[in-house]
Amino acid sequence: MKTLLPTAFLLLISLFSYSQACDDASSQASYAYSHTKKAYDSNNRDHLTQASERAYEAFVNTRDAAEKCGCDNAYNKAYDAVELISKAVDVTKWEDGRYYVKKSKTLAQEIIDALDQCAANGPMVEEVTLDDSGLTELQAQQKALEEQQKALKAKEMALKEEMATKAKEKERLKKEAFVKKQNAHLSAFVNSANNILSATKCEDTLEMTEADNSILDLSFEEIESVFKSEAANLAKALADKLKACQ
């Protein structure tokens, strides 16, 4: 009796955890499907990668919940989906991204179907031995499962760090392109302004200093503000020089 009561209690907890985990897995799989569909229906790369990032998080949650649920088929498909959708997050071409999200969307539907099948079949409960050796075996299995979960978490953290590094590099490249473009616009304005000054017999000229890479440490909003301020200053300087020549 001393062995029977805790074993039965563990079994009840296991059944409850199974049901909750399967519900969570189904919800997250639905989110993953929704986000992959949104990514596939997008018409530009930025919207595709943003939706893919949300789908990636949903697939990770699906995978973890499916593992707790004990639905191996759903877990394996979710594991593949995590690897696949991570490639869509960092694509350079919209067409390439649609290929990955399309396959991920198909996997999301397959995961939902697999979870429905698992729910229909119910939890697979192995025969429980009611002696101390059986309890020891259960503890050993639990320890092995915990080690496997730790390894998966470590792999997931490494993947997240890699994605974060790529995201920062992508952001910096966007800033560099923006700064280069704005410097070119201001330079063209200065050239046009100097042509106007020359045509009106003004001996003075307008000059500008191009922004360098030190500005890349600022946010996009701050960089835009810098260029707006510089454009306003150049416009005022041109007006002042033209007025002085009259």
Short mmCIF file of N, CA and C in Angstrom, two decimals, residues 1-13 135 138:
data_model
loop_
_atom_site.label_atom_id
_atom_site.label_comp_id
_atom_site.label_asym_id
_atom_site.label_seq_id
_atom_site.Cartn_x
_atom_site.Cartn_y
_atom_site.Cartn_z
N MET A 1 0.82 -1.20 0.00
CA MET A 1 0.00 0.00 0.00
C MET A 1 0.86 1.25 0.00
N LYS A 2 1.99 1.20 0.71
CA LYS A 2 2.87 2.37 0.74
C LYS A 2 3.37 2.72 -0.64
N THR A 3 3.58 1.71 -1.50
CA THR A 3 4.05 1.96 -2.87
C THR A 3 2.90 2.32 -3.79
N LEU A 4 1.72 1.75 -3.56
CA LEU A 4 0.57 1.95 -4.43
C LEU A 4 0.09 3.38 -4.43
N LEU A 5 -0.02 4.01 -3.26
CA LEU A 5 -0.58 5.36 -3.18
C LEU A 5 0.25 6.39 -3.92
N PRO A 6 1.55 6.49 -3.67
CA PRO A 6 2.33 7.47 -4.43
C PRO A 6 2.38 7.18 -5.92
N THR A 7 2.34 5.89 -6.30
CA THR A 7 2.36 5.54 -7.73
C THR A 7 1.08 5.99 -8.39
N ALA A 8 -0.06 5.75 -7.73
CA ALA A 8 -1.34 6.20 -8.28
C ALA A 8 -1.39 7.71 -8.38
N PHE A 9 -0.85 8.37 -7.36
CA PHE A 9 -0.82 9.84 -7.37
C PHE A 9 0.01 10.36 -8.53
N LEU A 10 1.17 9.74 -8.75
CA LEU A 10 2.01 10.14 -9.88
C LEU A 10 1.30 9.91 -11.20
N LEU A 11 0.54 8.82 -11.29
CA LEU A 11 -0.19 8.52 -12.51
C LEU A 11 -1.25 9.57 -12.80
N LEU A 12 -1.97 10.01 -11.76
CA LEU A 12 -2.99 11.04 -11.92
C LEU A 12 -2.36 12.36 -12.38
N ILE A 13 -1.25 12.71 -11.76
CA ILE A 13 -0.55 13.94 -12.15
C ILE A 13 -0.09 13.84 -13.60
N LEU A 135 9.62 2.09 -9.33
CA LEU A 135 9.73 3.51 -9.01
C LEU A 135 11.12 4.02 -9.33
N LEU A 138 11.37 4.52 -13.01
CA LEU A 138 10.66 5.73 -13.40
C LEU A 138 11.50 6.98 -13.12
#
